[in-house]
């Protein structure tokens, strides 16, 4: 009985750990947002600034919401994976095994057996982080995926991984690859290499931000149209934004729910394809064979 009681307490704490970070973000935003009746598309709010030697560090809403998403994902993982056993004994273990199997099959299908299984946790984390960051707009928060600084950090991390796995075939093969198919194309290949993280960041950021801006503009326009059409009615009826009912919710389902999850899937897919296509498996096998031959000698 004591063990069950402790397990329930831990479960409650983990559930609270999933929810409370977003509640704290909502309270912080409500307390720091000034009253406004116009269109507000100013971007991520700066909460405070930490003085630093070279450049002051600004703590923004995007960073706070990002940490809330990270903490919530961590709590969800701990909640689902508690009490694992050889044979599944509960729904949580079945869900955890289902997620792991789907993530592994997804990465193996797109990256191959050698890279796929090792990249399953990373790809699943990228998808969860991106999707939940975009879905945070449903709570009235500024989605971190509409901040170029956040998405650019993800793209730079992916670019480092792409370069690392390209170098698995050797430094000379990596440098020589810029001259394919002929050396004249080397400058263009260098530009293409540098453009990879830039295109990934701006694609994700632009699609999410455009949805936020379009939803805000349409909701504000419908509010003004309601006043124009119904303003002659007395009292509450003249100020009630009737035309805002329905359409903004439908747009939110598309831009926040469908488009946010779609962009998370696209970002994860591009990550897998860039790394898998850049990995010179044949050259890597040759290098491994040479190393083994040297050790044997």
Coordinates of C-alpha atoms in Angstrom, one line a residue:
X1 CA 0.0 0.0 0.0
X2 CA 2.8 2.4 0.8
X3 CA 4.5 1.7 -2.5
X4 CA 1.2 2.4 -4.4
X5 CA 0.8 5.6 -2.4
X6 CA 4.3 6.8 -3.3
X7 CA 3.7 5.9 -7.0
X8 CA 0.5 8.0 -7.0
X9 CA 2.3 10.9 -5.4
X10 CA 5.1 10.7 -8.0
X11 CA 2.5 10.4 -10.8
X12 CA 0.7 13.5 -9.5
X13 CA 4.0 15.4 -9.3
X14 CA 4.9 14.5 -12.9
X15 CA 1.4 15.5 -14.2
X16 CA 1.8 18.8 -12.4
X17 CA 5.2 19.1 -13.9
X18 CA 3.6 18.9 -17.4
X19 CA 0.9 21.5 -16.7
X20 CA 2.4 24.0 -14.3
X21 CA 5.1 25.4 -16.6
X22 CA 2.5 26.5 -19.2
X23 CA 0.3 27.9 -16.4
X24 CA 3.3 29.9 -15.2
X25 CA 3.9 31.2 -18.7
X26 CA 0.3 32.3 -19.0
X27 CA 0.3 34.1 -15.7
X28 CA 3.6 35.8 -16.5
X29 CA 2.3 37.0 -19.8
X30 CA -1.0 38.3 -18.4
X31 CA 0.9 40.1 -15.6
X32 CA 3.4 41.7 -18.0
X33 CA 1.3 42.5 -21.0
X34 CA 0.0 46.1 -21.1
X35 CA -3.6 46.7 -22.1
X36 CA -4.0 47.1 -25.9
X37 CA -7.0 47.4 -28.3
X38 CA -5.0 47.3 -31.6
X39 CA -3.1 44.8 -33.5
X40 CA -0.2 43.2 -31.6
X41 CA 2.3 41.4 -33.8
X42 CA 5.4 42.8 -32.2
X43 CA 7.0 39.4 -31.7
X44 CA 8.4 37.8 -28.5
X45 CA 8.2 40.0 -25.4
X46 CA 11.4 40.7 -23.5
X47 CA 10.9 40.0 -19.8
X48 CA 14.2 41.2 -18.5
X49 CA 17.8 41.7 -19.5
X50 CA 20.9 40.2 -17.8
X51 CA 24.1 42.4 -18.2
X52 CA 26.9 40.6 -19.9
X53 CA 30.5 41.6 -20.9
X54 CA 30.1 41.5 -24.7
X55 CA 26.3 41.7 -25.2
X56 CA 23.4 41.8 -22.8
X57 CA 21.4 38.6 -22.5
X58 CA 17.7 39.2 -23.1
X59 CA 15.3 36.7 -21.6
X60 CA 12.3 36.6 -23.9
X61 CA 8.9 34.9 -24.0
X62 CA 10.2 32.5 -26.6
X63 CA 12.9 31.3 -24.3
X64 CA 10.6 30.9 -21.3
X65 CA 8.0 29.0 -23.3
X66 CA 10.8 26.8 -24.8
X67 CA 11.9 25.8 -21.4
X68 CA 8.3 25.2 -20.4
X69 CA 8.0 22.8 -23.4
X70 CA 11.2 21.1 -22.5
X71 CA 10.2 20.5 -18.9
X72 CA 6.8 19.3 -20.0
X73 CA 8.3 16.8 -22.5
X74 CA 10.7 15.6 -19.8
X75 CA 7.9 15.1 -17.3
X76 CA 5.8 13.3 -20.0
X77 CA 8.7 10.9 -20.8
X78 CA 9.3 10.2 -17.1
X79 CA 5.5 9.6 -16.5
X80 CA 5.2 7.2 -19.5
X81 CA 8.4 5.2 -18.7
X82 CA 7.9 4.7 -15.0
X83 CA 7.8 1.1 -13.8
X84 CA 8.9 -0.5 -17.0
X85 CA 9.1 -4.3 -17.0
X86 CA 10.1 -7.1 -19.4
X87 CA 6.4 -7.8 -20.0
X88 CA 4.1 -4.8 -20.4
X89 CA 1.9 -4.5 -17.3
X90 CA 0.1 -1.3 -17.9
X91 CA -1.2 1.1 -20.6
X92 CA 1.8 3.5 -20.1
X93 CA 4.3 0.9 -21.0
X94 CA 2.3 -0.1 -24.1
X95 CA 2.2 3.6 -25.1
X96 CA 5.9 4.0 -24.5
X97 CA 6.8 0.9 -26.5
X98 CA 4.4 2.0 -29.3
X99 CA 6.2 5.5 -29.5
X100 CA 9.6 3.9 -29.5
X101 CA 8.7 1.4 -32.2
X102 CA 7.1 4.0 -34.4
X103 CA 10.0 6.4 -34.0
X104 CA 12.6 3.7 -34.8
X105 CA 10.7 2.4 -37.8
X106 CA 10.3 6.0 -39.1
X107 CA 14.0 6.8 -38.8
X108 CA 15.1 3.5 -40.2
X109 CA 12.8 3.8 -43.2
X110 CA 14.3 7.3 -44.0
X111 CA 17.9 6.9 -42.8
X112 CA 18.7 3.2 -43.1
X113 CA 19.5 0.6 -40.5
X114 CA 23.0 2.0 -39.6
X115 CA 21.8 5.6 -38.7
X116 CA 18.1 5.1 -38.2
X117 CA 18.0 3.4 -34.8
X118 CA 20.6 5.7 -33.2
X119 CA 18.8 8.9 -34.5
X120 CA 15.3 7.8 -33.3
X121 CA 15.5 9.6 -29.9
X122 CA 16.9 12.8 -31.5
X123 CA 14.2 12.9 -34.3
X124 CA 11.4 12.2 -31.8
X125 CA 12.7 15.0 -29.5
X126 CA 12.9 17.5 -32.4
X127 CA 9.3 16.6 -33.5
X128 CA 7.9 16.8 -30.0
X129 CA 9.7 20.1 -29.2
X130 CA 8.7 21.7 -32.5
X131 CA 5.0 20.5 -32.4
X132 CA 4.4 21.5 -28.7
X133 CA 6.2 24.9 -29.3
X134 CA 3.8 25.7 -32.1
X135 CA 0.8 24.4 -30.2
X136 CA 1.5 26.7 -27.3
X137 CA -0.2 29.4 -29.3
X138 CA -3.5 27.7 -28.6
X139 CA -2.9 28.8 -24.9
X140 CA -2.4 32.4 -26.0
X141 CA 1.4 32.2 -25.7
X142 CA 3.9 33.4 -28.3
X143 CA 5.1 30.2 -30.0
X144 CA 8.9 29.8 -29.9
X145 CA 8.8 28.4 -33.5
X146 CA 7.7 31.9 -34.7
X147 CA 11.0 33.3 -33.3
X148 CA 13.9 33.0 -35.8
X149 CA 16.5 32.9 -33.0
X150 CA 15.0 29.7 -31.6
X151 CA 14.5 27.9 -34.9
X152 CA 18.0 29.0 -36.1
X153 CA 19.5 27.3 -33.0
X154 CA 17.9 24.1 -34.0
X155 CA 19.0 24.5 -37.6
X156 CA 22.6 25.1 -36.6
X157 CA 22.6 22.0 -34.4
X158 CA 21.3 20.0 -37.4
X159 CA 24.0 21.5 -39.6
X160 CA 26.7 20.5 -37.2
X161 CA 25.4 16.9 -37.3
X162 CA 25.2 17.0 -41.1
X163 CA 28.8 18.1 -41.3
X164 CA 29.9 15.6 -38.7
X165 CA 28.5 12.7 -40.6
X166 CA 29.8 13.9 -43.9
X167 CA 33.3 13.9 -42.3
X168 CA 32.8 10.2 -41.4
X169 CA 34.2 9.5 -44.9
X170 CA 37.3 11.4 -44.3
X171 CA 38.3 15.1 -44.6
X172 CA 39.6 14.8 -48.1
X173 CA 36.4 13.1 -49.4
X174 CA 34.4 15.9 -47.8
X175 CA 36.5 18.7 -49.4
X176 CA 36.5 16.8 -52.7
X177 CA 32.7 16.6 -52.7
X178 CA 32.5 20.4 -53.2
X179 CA 34.0 19.8 -56.7
X180 CA 31.2 17.5 -57.9
X181 CA 30.3 17.1 -60.7
X182 CA 33.1 19.4 -61.9
X183 CA 35.4 21.8 -60.0
X184 CA 33.7 24.8 -61.5
X185 CA 30.7 24.2 -59.3
X186 CA 32.7 24.4 -56.1
X187 CA 31.6 27.9 -55.2
X188 CA 27.9 27.0 -55.8
X189 CA 28.3 23.8 -53.7
X190 CA 29.8 25.9 -50.8
X191 CA 26.9 28.3 -51.0
X192 CA 24.5 25.4 -51.0
X193 CA 26.2 23.9 -47.9
X194 CA 25.9 27.2 -46.0
X195 CA 22.3 27.7 -47.2
X196 CA 21.1 24.4 -45.7
X197 CA 20.6 25.7 -42.1
X198 CA 19.4 29.1 -43.3
X199 CA 16.7 27.5 -45.5
X200 CA 15.6 25.1 -42.7
X201 CA 15.3 27.9 -40.2
X202 CA 13.4 30.3 -42.4
X203 CA 11.1 27.7 -43.8
X204 CA 10.0 26.7 -40.3
X205 CA 9.9 30.2 -38.8
X206 CA 8.2 31.8 -41.8
X207 CA 5.3 29.3 -42.0
X208 CA 4.5 29.5 -38.3
X209 CA 4.9 33.3 -38.1
X210 CA 2.7 33.8 -41.1
X211 CA 0.0 31.8 -39.5
X212 CA 0.2 33.9 -36.3
X213 CA 0.1 37.2 -38.3
X214 CA -2.8 36.1 -40.6
X215 CA -4.9 34.9 -37.7
X216 CA -4.3 38.1 -35.8
X217 CA -5.1 40.3 -38.7
X218 CA -8.3 38.4 -39.6
X219 CA -9.5 38.4 -35.9
X220 CA -8.9 42.2 -35.6
X221 CA -10.6 42.9 -39.0
X222 CA -13.7 40.8 -37.9
X223 CA -13.8 42.8 -34.6
X224 CA -13.9 46.1 -36.5
X225 CA -16.5 44.7 -38.9
X226 CA -18.7 43.7 -36.0
X227 CA -18.6 47.2 -34.6
X228 CA -19.4 48.6 -38.1
X229 CA -22.4 46.3 -38.7
X230 CA -23.8 46.0 -35.2
X231 CA -22.7 49.3 -33.7
X232 CA -26.2 50.7 -34.0
X233 CA -27.6 48.2 -31.6
X234 CA -28.1 49.3 -28.0
X235 CA -25.9 48.3 -25.0
X236 CA -24.0 45.0 -25.0
X237 CA -25.4 44.0 -28.4
X238 CA -23.5 46.8 -30.1
X239 CA -20.1 45.9 -28.6
X240 CA -20.4 42.1 -28.9
X241 CA -17.9 40.9 -31.6
X242 CA -20.3 38.5 -33.2
X243 CA -18.4 38.1 -36.4
X244 CA -15.4 36.9 -34.5
X245 CA -17.2 33.8 -33.4
X246 CA -16.4 30.7 -35.5
X247 CA -14.0 31.8 -38.3
X248 CA -10.9 32.6 -36.0
X249 CA -11.4 29.2 -34.3
X250 CA -11.4 27.4 -37.7
X251 CA -8.3 29.3 -38.8
X252 CA -6.6 28.5 -35.4
X253 CA -7.2 24.8 -36.0
X254 CA -5.4 25.0 -39.3
X255 CA -2.5 27.4 -38.5
X256 CA -1.9 26.4 -34.9
X257 CA -2.8 22.7 -35.0
X258 CA -2.4 21.3 -38.5
X259 CA 0.3 23.6 -39.8
X260 CA 2.3 23.5 -36.6
X261 CA 2.4 19.7 -36.6
X262 CA 3.1 19.6 -40.3
X263 CA 6.1 22.0 -39.9
X264 CA 7.4 19.8 -37.1
X265 CA 7.2 16.7 -39.4
X266 CA 8.9 18.6 -42.3
X267 CA 11.7 19.8 -40.1
X268 CA 12.3 16.3 -38.8
X269 CA 12.1 14.8 -42.3
X270 CA 14.6 17.3 -43.7
X271 CA 17.0 16.6 -40.7
X272 CA 16.9 12.9 -41.5
X273 CA 17.3 13.3 -45.3
X274 CA 20.2 15.8 -45.1
X275 CA 22.1 13.6 -42.6
X276 CA 21.4 10.3 -44.5
X277 CA 22.2 11.8 -47.9
X278 CA 25.4 13.4 -46.6
X279 CA 26.7 10.2 -44.9
X280 CA 29.2 8.5 -47.2
X281 CA 28.5 5.0 -46.1
X282 CA 30.8 3.3 -48.7
X283 CA 33.8 5.5 -47.8
X284 CA 33.0 4.9 -44.1
X285 CA 33.0 1.2 -44.6
X286 CA 36.4 1.4 -46.4
X287 CA 37.9 3.5 -43.5
X288 CA 36.6 0.9 -41.0
X289 CA 38.1 -1.9 -42.9
X290 CA 41.5 -0.2 -43.1
X291 CA 41.5 0.5 -39.4
X292 CA 40.7 -3.1 -38.6
X293 CA 43.4 -4.3 -41.0
X294 CA 45.9 -2.0 -39.2
X295 CA 44.9 -3.3 -35.8
X296 CA 45.2 -6.9 -37.0
X297 CA 48.7 -6.2 -38.4

